[in-house]
Every structure is written in C-alpha cells, then in structure tokens.
mmCIF file of C-alpha atoms and ligand atoms in Angstrom:
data_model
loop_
_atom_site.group_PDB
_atom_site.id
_atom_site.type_symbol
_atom_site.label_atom_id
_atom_site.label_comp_id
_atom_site.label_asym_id
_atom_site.label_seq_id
_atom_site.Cartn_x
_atom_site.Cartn_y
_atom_site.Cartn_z
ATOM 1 C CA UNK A 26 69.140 -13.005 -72.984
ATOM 2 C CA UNK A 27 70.802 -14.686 -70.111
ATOM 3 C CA UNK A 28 73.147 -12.653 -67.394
ATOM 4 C CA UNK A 29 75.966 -12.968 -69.526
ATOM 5 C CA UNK A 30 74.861 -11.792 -72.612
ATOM 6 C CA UNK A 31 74.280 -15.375 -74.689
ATOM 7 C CA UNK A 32 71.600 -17.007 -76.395
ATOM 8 C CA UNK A 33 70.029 -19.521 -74.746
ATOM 9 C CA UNK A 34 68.739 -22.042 -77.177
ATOM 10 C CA UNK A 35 67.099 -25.235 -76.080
ATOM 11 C CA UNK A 36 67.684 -27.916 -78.475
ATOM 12 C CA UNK A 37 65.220 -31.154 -77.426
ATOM 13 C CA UNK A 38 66.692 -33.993 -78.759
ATOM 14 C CA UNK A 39 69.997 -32.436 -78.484
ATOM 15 C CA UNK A 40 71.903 -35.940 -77.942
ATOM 16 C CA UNK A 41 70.556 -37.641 -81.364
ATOM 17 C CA UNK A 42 72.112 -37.796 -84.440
ATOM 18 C CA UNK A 43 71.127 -34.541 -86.058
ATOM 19 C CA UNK A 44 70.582 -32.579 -82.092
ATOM 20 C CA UNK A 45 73.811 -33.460 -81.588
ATOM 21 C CA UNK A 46 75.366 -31.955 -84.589
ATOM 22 C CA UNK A 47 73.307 -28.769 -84.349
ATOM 23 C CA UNK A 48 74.783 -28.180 -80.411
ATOM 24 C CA UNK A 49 77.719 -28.244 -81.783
ATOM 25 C CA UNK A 50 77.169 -25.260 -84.133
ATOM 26 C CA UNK A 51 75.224 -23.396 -81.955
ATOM 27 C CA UNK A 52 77.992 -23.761 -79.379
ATOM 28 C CA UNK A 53 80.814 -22.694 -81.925
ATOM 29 C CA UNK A 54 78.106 -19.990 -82.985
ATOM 30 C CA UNK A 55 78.757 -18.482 -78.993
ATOM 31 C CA UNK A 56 74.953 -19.710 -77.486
ATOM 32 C CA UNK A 57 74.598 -21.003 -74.420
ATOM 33 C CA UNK A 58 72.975 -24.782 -75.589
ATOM 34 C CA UNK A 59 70.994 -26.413 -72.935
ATOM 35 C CA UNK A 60 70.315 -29.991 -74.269
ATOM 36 C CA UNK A 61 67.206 -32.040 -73.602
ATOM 37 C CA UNK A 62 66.753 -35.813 -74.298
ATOM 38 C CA UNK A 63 65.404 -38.908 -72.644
ATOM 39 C CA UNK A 64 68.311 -40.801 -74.558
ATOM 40 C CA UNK A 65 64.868 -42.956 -76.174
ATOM 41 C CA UNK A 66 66.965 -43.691 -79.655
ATOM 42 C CA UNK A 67 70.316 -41.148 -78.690
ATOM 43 C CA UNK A 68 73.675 -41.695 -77.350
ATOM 44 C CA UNK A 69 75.354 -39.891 -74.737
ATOM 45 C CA UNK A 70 78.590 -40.608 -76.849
ATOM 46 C CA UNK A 71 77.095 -38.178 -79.025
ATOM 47 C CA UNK A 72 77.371 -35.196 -77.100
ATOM 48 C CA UNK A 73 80.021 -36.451 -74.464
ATOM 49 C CA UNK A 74 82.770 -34.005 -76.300
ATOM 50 C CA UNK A 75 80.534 -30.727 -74.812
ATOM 51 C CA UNK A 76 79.787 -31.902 -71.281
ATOM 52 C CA UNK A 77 82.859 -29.967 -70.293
ATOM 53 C CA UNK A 78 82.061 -26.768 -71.802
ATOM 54 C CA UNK A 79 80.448 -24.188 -69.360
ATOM 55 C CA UNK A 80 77.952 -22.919 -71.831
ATOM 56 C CA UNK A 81 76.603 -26.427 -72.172
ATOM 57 C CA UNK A 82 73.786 -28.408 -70.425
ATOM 58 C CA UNK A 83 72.069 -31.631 -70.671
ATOM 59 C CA UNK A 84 69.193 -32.158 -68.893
ATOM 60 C CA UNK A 85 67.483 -35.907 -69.010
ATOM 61 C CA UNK A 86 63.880 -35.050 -69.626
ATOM 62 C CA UNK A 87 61.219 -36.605 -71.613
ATOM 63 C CA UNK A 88 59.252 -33.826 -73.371
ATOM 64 C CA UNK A 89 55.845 -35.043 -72.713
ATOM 65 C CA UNK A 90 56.835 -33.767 -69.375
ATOM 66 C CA UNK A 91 56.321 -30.367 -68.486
ATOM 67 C CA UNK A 92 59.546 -28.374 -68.497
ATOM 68 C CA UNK A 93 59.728 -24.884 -67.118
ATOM 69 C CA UNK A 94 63.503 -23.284 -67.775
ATOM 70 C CA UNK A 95 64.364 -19.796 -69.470
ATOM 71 C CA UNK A 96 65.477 -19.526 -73.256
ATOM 72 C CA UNK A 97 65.217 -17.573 -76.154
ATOM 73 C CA UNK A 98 65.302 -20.006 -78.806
ATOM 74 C CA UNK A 99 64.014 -23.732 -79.169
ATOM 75 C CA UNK A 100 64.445 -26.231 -81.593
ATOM 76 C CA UNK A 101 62.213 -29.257 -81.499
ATOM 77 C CA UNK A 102 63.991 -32.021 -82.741
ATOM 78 C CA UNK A 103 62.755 -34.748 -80.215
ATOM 79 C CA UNK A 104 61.329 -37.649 -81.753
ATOM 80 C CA UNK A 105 62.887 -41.244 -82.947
ATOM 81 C CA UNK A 106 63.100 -40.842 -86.501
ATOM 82 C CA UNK A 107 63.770 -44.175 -87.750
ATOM 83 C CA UNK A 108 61.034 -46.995 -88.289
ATOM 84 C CA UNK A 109 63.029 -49.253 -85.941
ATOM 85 C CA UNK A 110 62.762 -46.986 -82.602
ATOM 86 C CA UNK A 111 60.053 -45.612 -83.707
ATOM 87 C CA UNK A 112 57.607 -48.222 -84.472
ATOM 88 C CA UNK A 113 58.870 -50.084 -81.598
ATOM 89 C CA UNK A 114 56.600 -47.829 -79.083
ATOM 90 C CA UNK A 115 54.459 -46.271 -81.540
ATOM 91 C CA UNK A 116 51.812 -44.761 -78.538
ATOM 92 C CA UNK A 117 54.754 -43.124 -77.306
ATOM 93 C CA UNK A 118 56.068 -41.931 -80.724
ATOM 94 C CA UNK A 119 53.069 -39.869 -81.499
ATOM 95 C CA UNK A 120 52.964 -39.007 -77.839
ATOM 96 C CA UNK A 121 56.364 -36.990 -78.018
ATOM 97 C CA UNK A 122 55.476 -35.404 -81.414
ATOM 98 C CA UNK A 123 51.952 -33.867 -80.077
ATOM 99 C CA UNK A 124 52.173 -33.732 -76.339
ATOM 100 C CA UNK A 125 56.160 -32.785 -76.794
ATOM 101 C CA UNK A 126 55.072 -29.816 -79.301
ATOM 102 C CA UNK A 127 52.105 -28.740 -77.040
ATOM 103 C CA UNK A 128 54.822 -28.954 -74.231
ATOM 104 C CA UNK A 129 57.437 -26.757 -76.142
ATOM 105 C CA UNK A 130 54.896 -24.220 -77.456
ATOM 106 C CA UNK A 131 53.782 -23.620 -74.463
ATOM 107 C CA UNK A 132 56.908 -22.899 -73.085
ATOM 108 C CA UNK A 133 57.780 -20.716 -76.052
ATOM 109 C CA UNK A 134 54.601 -18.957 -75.395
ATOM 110 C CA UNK A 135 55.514 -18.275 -71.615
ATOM 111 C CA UNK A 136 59.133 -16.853 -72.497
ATOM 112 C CA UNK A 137 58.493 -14.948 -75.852
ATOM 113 C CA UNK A 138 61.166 -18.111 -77.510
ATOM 114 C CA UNK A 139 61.196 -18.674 -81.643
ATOM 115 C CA UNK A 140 60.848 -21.849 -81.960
ATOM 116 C CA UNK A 141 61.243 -24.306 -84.631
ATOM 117 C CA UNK A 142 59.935 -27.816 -85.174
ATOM 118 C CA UNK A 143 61.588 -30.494 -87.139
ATOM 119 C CA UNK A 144 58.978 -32.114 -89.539
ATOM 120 C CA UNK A 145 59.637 -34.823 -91.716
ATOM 121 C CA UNK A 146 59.403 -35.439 -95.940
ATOM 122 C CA UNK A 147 57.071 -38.152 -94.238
ATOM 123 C CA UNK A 148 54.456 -35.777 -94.149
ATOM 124 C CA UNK A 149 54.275 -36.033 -97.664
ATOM 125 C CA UNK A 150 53.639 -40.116 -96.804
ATOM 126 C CA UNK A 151 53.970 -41.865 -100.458
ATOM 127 C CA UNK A 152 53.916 -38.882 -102.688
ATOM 128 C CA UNK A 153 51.572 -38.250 -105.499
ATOM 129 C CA UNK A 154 53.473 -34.725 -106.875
ATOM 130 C CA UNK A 155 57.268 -35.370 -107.590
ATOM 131 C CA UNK A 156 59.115 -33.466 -106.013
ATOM 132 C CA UNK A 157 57.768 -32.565 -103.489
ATOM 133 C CA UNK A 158 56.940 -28.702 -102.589
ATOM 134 C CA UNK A 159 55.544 -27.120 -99.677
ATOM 135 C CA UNK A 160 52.222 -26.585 -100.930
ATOM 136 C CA UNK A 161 51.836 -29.848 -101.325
ATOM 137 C CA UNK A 162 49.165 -31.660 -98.859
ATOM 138 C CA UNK A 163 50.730 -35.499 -98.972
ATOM 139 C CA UNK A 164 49.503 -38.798 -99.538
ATOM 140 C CA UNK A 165 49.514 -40.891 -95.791
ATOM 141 C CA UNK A 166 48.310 -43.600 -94.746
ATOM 142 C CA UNK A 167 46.400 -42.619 -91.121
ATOM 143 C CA UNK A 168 46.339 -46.477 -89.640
ATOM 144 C CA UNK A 169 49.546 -47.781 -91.127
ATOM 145 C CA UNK A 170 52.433 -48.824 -89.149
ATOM 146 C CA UNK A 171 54.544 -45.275 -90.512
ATOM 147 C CA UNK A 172 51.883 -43.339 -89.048
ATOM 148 C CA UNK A 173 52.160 -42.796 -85.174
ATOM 149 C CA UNK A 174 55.398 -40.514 -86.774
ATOM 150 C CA UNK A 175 54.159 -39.160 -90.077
ATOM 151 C CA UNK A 176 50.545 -38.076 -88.346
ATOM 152 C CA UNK A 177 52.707 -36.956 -85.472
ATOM 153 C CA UNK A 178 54.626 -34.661 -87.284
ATOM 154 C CA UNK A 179 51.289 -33.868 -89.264
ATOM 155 C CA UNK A 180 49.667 -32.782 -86.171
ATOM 156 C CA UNK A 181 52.563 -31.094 -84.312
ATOM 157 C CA UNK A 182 52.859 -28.777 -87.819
ATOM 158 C CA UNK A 183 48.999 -28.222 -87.105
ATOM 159 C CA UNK A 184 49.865 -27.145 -83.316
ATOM 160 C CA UNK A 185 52.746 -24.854 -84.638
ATOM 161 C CA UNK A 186 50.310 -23.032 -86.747
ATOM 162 C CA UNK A 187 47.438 -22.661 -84.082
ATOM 163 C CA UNK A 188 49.626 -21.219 -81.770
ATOM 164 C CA UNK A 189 51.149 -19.484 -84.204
ATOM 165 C CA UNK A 190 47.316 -18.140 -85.903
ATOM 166 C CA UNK A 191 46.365 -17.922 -81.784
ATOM 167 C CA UNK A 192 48.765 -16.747 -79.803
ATOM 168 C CA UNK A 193 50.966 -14.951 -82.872
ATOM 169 C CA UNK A 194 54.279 -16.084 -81.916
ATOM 170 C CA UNK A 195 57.397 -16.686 -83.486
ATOM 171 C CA UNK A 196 57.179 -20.223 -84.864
ATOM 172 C CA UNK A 197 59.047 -21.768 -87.696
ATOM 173 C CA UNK A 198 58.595 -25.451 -89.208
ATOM 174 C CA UNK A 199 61.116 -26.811 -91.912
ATOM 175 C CA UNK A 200 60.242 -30.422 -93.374
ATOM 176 C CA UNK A 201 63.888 -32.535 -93.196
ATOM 177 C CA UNK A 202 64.879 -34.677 -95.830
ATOM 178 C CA UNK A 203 67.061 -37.452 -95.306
ATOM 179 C CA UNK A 204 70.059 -36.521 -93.505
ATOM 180 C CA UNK A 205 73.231 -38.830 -93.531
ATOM 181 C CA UNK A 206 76.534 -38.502 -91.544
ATOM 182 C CA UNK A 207 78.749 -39.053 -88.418
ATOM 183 C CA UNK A 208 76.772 -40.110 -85.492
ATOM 184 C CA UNK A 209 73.678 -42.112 -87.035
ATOM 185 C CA UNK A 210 72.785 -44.858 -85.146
ATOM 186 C CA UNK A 211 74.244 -48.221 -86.547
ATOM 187 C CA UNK A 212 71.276 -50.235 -85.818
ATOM 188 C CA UNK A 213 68.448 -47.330 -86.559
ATOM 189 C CA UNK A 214 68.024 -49.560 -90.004
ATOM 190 C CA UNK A 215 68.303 -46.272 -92.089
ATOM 191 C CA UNK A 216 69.675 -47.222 -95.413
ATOM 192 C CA UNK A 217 72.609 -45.422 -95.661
ATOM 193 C CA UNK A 218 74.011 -46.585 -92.001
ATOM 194 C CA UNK A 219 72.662 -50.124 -92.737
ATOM 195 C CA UNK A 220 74.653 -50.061 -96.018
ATOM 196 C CA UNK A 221 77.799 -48.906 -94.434
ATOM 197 C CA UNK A 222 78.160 -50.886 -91.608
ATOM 198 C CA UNK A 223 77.507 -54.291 -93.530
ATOM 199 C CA UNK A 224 80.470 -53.173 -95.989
ATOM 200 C CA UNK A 225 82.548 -52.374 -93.246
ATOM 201 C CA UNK A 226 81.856 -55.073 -92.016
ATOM 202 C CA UNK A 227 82.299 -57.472 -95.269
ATOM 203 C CA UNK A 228 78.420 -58.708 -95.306
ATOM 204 C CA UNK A 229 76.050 -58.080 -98.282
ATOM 205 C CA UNK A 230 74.169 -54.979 -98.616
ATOM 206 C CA UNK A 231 70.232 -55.618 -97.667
ATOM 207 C CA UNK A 232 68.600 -53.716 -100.175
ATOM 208 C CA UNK A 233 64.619 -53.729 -99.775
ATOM 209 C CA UNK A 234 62.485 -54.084 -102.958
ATOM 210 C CA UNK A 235 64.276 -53.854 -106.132
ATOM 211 C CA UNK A 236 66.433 -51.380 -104.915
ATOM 212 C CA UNK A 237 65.071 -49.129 -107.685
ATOM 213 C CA UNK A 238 63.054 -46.493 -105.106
ATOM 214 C CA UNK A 239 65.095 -43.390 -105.363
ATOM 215 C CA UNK A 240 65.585 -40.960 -102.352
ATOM 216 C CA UNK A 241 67.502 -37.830 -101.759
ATOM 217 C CA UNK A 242 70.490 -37.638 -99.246
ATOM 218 C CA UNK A 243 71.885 -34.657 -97.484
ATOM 219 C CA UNK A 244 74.591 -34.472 -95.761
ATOM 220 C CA UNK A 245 74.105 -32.965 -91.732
ATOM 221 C CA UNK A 246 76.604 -29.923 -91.572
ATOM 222 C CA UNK A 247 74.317 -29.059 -95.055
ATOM 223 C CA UNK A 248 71.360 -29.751 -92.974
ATOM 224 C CA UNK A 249 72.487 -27.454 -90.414
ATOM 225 C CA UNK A 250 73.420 -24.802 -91.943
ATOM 226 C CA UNK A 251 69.477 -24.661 -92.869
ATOM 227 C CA UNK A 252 67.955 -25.117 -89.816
ATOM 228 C CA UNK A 253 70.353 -22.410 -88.227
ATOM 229 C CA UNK A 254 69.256 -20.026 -91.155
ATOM 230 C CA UNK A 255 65.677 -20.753 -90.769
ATOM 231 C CA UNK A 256 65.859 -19.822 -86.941
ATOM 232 C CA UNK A 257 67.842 -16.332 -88.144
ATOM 233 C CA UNK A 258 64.527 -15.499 -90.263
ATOM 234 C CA UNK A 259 62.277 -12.155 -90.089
ATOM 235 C CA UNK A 260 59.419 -12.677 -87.393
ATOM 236 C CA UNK A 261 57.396 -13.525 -90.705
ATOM 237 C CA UNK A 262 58.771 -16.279 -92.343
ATOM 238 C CA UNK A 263 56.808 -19.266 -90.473
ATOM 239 C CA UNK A 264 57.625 -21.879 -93.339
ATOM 240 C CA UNK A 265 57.080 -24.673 -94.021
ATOM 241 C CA UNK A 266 60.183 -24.926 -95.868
ATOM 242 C CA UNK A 267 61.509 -28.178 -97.241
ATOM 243 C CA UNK A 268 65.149 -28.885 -96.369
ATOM 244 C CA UNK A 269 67.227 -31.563 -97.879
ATOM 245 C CA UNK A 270 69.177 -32.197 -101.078
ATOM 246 C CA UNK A 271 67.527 -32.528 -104.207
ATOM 247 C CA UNK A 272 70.163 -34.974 -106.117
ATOM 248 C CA UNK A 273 68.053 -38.065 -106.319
ATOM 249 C CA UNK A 274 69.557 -41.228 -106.196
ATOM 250 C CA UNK A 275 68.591 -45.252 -106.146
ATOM 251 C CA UNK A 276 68.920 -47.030 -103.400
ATOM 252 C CA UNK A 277 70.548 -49.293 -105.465
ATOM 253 C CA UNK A 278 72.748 -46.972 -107.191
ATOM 254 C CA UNK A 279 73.603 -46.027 -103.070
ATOM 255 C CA UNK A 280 74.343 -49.297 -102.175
ATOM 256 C CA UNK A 281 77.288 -49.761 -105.541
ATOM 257 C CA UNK A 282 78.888 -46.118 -103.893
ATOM 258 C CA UNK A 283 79.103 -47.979 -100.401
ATOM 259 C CA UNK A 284 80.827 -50.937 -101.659
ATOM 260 C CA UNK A 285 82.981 -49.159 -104.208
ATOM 261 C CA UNK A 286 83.908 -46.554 -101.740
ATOM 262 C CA UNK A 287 84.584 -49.518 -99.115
ATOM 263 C CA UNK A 288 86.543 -51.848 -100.903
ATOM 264 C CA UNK A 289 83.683 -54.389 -100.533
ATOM 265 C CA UNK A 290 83.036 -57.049 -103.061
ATOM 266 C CA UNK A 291 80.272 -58.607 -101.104
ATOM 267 C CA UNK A 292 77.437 -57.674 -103.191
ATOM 268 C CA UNK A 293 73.843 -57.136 -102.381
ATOM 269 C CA UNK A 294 71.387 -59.491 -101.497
ATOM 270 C CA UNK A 295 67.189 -58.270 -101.981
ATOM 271 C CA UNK A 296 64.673 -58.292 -99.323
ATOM 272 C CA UNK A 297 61.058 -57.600 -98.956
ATOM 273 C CA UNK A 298 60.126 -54.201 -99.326
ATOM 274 C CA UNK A 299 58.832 -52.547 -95.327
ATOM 275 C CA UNK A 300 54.798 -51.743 -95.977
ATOM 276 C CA UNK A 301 54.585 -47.798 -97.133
ATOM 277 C CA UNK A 302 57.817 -47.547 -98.078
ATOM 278 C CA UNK A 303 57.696 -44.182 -100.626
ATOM 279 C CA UNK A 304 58.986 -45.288 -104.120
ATOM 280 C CA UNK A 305 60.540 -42.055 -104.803
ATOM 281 C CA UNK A 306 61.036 -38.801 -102.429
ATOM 282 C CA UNK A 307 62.968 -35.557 -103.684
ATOM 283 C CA UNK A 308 62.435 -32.348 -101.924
ATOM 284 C CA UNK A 309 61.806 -29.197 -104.047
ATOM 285 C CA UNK A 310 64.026 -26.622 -102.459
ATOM 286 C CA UNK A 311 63.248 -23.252 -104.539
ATOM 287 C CA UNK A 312 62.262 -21.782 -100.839
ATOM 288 C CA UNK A 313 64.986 -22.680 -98.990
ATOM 289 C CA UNK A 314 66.758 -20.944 -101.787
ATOM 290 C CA UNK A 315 64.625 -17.787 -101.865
ATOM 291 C CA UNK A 316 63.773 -17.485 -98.133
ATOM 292 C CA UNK A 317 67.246 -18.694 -96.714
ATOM 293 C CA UNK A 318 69.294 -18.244 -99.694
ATOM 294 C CA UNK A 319 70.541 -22.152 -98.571
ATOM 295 C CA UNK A 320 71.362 -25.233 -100.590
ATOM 296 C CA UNK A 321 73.288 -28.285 -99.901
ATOM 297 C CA UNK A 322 77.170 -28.019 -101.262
ATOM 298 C CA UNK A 323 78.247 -31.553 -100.152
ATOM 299 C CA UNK A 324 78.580 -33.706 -102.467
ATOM 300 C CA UNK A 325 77.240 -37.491 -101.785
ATOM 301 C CA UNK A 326 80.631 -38.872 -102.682
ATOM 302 C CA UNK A 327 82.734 -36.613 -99.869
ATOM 303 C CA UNK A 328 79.574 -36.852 -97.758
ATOM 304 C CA UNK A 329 79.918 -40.869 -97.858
ATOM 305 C CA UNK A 330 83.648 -41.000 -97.058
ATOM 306 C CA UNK A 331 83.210 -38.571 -93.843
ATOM 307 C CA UNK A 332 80.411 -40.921 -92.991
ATOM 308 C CA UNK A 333 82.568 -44.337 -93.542
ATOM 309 C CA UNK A 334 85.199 -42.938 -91.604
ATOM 310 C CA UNK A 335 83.757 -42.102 -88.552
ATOM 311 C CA UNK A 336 81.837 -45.638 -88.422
ATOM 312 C CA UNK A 337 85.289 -47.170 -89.324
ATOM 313 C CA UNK A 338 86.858 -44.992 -86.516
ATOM 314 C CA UNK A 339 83.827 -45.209 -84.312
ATOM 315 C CA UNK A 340 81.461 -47.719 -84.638
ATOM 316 C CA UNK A 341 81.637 -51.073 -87.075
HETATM 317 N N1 UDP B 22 66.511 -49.607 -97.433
HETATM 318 C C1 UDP B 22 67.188 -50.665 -98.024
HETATM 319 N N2 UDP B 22 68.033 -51.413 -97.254
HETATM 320 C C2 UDP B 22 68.257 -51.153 -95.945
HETATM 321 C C3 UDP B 22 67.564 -50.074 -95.334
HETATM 322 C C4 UDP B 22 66.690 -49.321 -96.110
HETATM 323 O O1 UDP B 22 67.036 -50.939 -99.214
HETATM 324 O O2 UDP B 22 69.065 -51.890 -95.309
HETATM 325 C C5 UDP B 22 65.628 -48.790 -98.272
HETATM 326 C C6 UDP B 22 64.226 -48.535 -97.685
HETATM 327 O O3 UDP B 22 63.334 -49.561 -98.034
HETATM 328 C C7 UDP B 22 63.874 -47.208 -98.348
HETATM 329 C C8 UDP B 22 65.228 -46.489 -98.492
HETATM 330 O O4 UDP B 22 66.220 -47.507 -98.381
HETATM 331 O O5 UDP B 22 63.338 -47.404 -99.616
HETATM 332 C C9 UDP B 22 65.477 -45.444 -97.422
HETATM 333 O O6 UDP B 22 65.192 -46.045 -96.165
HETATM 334 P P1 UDP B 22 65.454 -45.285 -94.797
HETATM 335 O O7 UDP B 22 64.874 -46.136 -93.705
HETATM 336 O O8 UDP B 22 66.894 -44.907 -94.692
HETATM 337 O O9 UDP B 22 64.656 -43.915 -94.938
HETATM 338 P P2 UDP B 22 63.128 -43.572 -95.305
HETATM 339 O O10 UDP B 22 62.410 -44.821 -95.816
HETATM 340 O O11 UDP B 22 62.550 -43.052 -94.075
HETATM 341 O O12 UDP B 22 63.283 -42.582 -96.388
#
C-alpha cells in the first residue's frame, strides 16, 4: 500500500472507452488510479474530468515499453479493440497484447500486484458451441485479418497462465463481451456507435450482411461492476470468466431500437459483410454468477438512451 494508506491500481489503457470508465470507479472506490495509455485509439477527453484529482495520474507510455512504478493492483486493458484501429497496425496490435502482457506480468511479478487481463469473446473467433462458455477452446482463424487481436489475446491468456503455473501469482483473466456506452469512439466502426451517430445524424444505418448476425450488448457501468468483482476474488479464482450480457439481439433488430429511440426515419441501407465476422456471439455467464455473484441489470433500452445522449451532448 502506498504512504497514505490507498490502493494503487494501475489501469493500462486507462484513457479508452472502457479504462476510462473503470478509473472512474476505482477513484470513487478511494484507490489511488495511476493511468497508462499511448492515446493509440483513446481520448484524453475521456479522462480530462480526473486530471485534477490528487489521487490520479496519467502517464503517456506505450506498454511494450518497460515500465517500472509501484502498485498493488493492475488491470490490463491496453489494446485497440475495434477492427478499425486495430487492423490498421496489426504488427503493433499483437505487439501490445503479448509484449504489453509480458511487460505487465513482469511487473506484477516484481511488486507481488493481482493483476487482471482483459480478453476478448474473440477468442472464441466464429463460434462452433452457442453460447459460449469458458471451457470452450474457439474456432479462429490464425492468418485472417481479425487475428493480430484475437491470437493476441489468445496468447496473452497463455502468458497469464504460465506465469501464473510458474511464478504462482495472483492473476485473473475475464473474456469481455461487447460493451456499449458513453465514451466509445464515434469512428471505432463498432456497431452500436456507428448506428447511433448516423441517426443522430439523419443518415441510414450501415448494417453489414443481412443484418440477421445476433450479438450480445452490455452496458459499461454493468461491465464494471464485473471486472471490479473479479479483481476482489480469493487468491484462487484465476478465471477465465466470461463477462457480458447474455440478451442476444440482431443487429438488425439493434439498428430499428436506434432509429426508434432517435426519432430517425432514415432507414437502413445493407453492406458487405467484414471477412470473419461471427454470425452469432452470446456469452454464457453461469460463472460470473457463481464466482462473482454478477450479472448485467441494464437494460438495452435505458442502456441505449444514456448512450444517445452523451453522443447527442458530446459527440455527433
Ligand atoms: N455492424 C453493422 N454495421 C455497422 C457496424 C457493425 O452491421 O455499421 C455489424 C458487424 O458486421 C457485426 C456486428 O455489427 O456483425 C457487431 O460489430 P462490432 O464491430 O460492433 O463488434 P464485433 O464484430 O467485434 O462483435
């Protein structure tokens, strides 16, 4: 613990979308938050609301970098996450993922941290078993274009565990689902900030495919709540756990709730489907439930107006 008496917690990533949310919390929660990002695909609107409180700290620093700094907690949550950013320097995508991890466990090692990684659903890549659990070993593609991030993430949860099976130190890994809310990028291409934006902004919806794939959408203080109950767990509980909500939805379906929820009469116009794109993805959440005792409570319909809101307020 630091001279004062708080948790230090090292969130990398801290100034994305979901980082950015989770300082936030663990700020409110009384930790001292000492936030690390190389601002790759994050804002530094995102976390410009903390830079004047005195248990916060941002620190512009790419993980593949060394970093040597004192904490008792770290959550790993550096990595673009969005095919855009992340396909756009794909070397450097699996580079943070690997070389990041190696970078963070090893820190963890030195200081005695817990720390916890942010994996994906994409290491589940195109699933075979509906939903998805745990124990499930995935279905990816190893040369595709989605693969310098889902055999990134694949590899970092292999790290986790050798350090983990080698060293015996606190790790935890939780598998994220997709996460909506305030603060997504509006040109990350994710569907539901594609969606809202082009409402807001009175242009058709661009739904990929026949709009009939179906994904699951939770909503970030949900999301949060679950990774801050995974980092509370025993010394045992290593995961992985699947978090996300399991209320399974078109993307179709998704883009009617924009527009109706909008006002927007534009309607929808259908483009090509991006190469790997799962057709369905639904996380199985009977651990978070046992281990955590955690499920989402946010609906989609309250989730989606927060959302429009803020990129009515903010960004659109
Ligand atoms: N999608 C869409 N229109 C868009 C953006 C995405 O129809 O403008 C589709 C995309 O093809 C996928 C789903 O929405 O089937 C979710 O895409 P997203 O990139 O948000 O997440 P992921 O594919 O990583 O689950």
């Amino acid at each position: 613990m630091a001279a004062m008496g708080y948790r230090r917690v090292l969130v990398a990533g801290g100034a994305g979308f979901i980082g950015s949310h989770l300082c936030d919390r663990l700020l409110a929660d009384g930790a001292e938050v000492l936030c690390v990002d190389n601002f790759y695909s994050s804002t530094r609107s995102n976390i410009h609301h903390l830079l004047g409180n005195p248990r916060f700290e941002l620190l512009r620093h790419d993980i593949t970098f060394p970093l040597y700094v004192e904490v008792d907690e770290i959550y790993n949550l550096a990595c673009p996450a969005s095919p855009v950013f992340y396909q756009r320097d794909p070397v450097q995508t699996t580079k943070t993922s690997v070389i990041g991890s190696i970078n963070l466990l090893g820190l963890a090692k030195r200081t005695g941290a817990t720390i916890l990684l942010a994996s994906t659903s994409e290491v589940y890549g195109d699933p075979a078993v509906h939903p998805q659990t745990e124990d499930y070993w995935g279905n990816v593609n190893p040369i595709g274009p989605r693969s310098c991030y889902d055999e990134g993430k694949r590899c970092a949860e292999t790290l986790f565990f050798d350090y983990r099976r080698q060293h015996d130190m606190p790790i935890k890994v939780v598998r994220i689902f997709n996460t909506y809310g305030p603060r997504m990028q509006p040109d990350d291409g994710r569907v539901v900030s594609n969606f809202v934006v082009q409402a807001l902004n009175g242009n058709q919806l661009t739904v990929y495919g026949d709009g009939d794939q179906t994904r699951s959408f939770c909503f970030v203080d949900d999301l949060i709540d679950g990774l801050m109950a995974m980092m509370r767990t025993p010394r045992a509980v290593t995961g992985p756990i699947n978090l996300g909500n399991p209320s399974e939805i078109s993307v179709g379906y998704l883009a009617e709730q924009v527009m109706s929820m909008v006002g927007s009469t534009a309607g929808v116009i259908y483009e090509d489907l991006p190469t790997d794109d799962p057709r369905q993805r639904r996380p199985d959440i009977s651990q978070a439930q046992e281990v955590l005792g955690w499920r989402p409570t946010v609906p989609l319909a309250d989730g989606l107006a927060r959302t429009v809101a803020w990129f009515r307020d903010n960004q659109a």
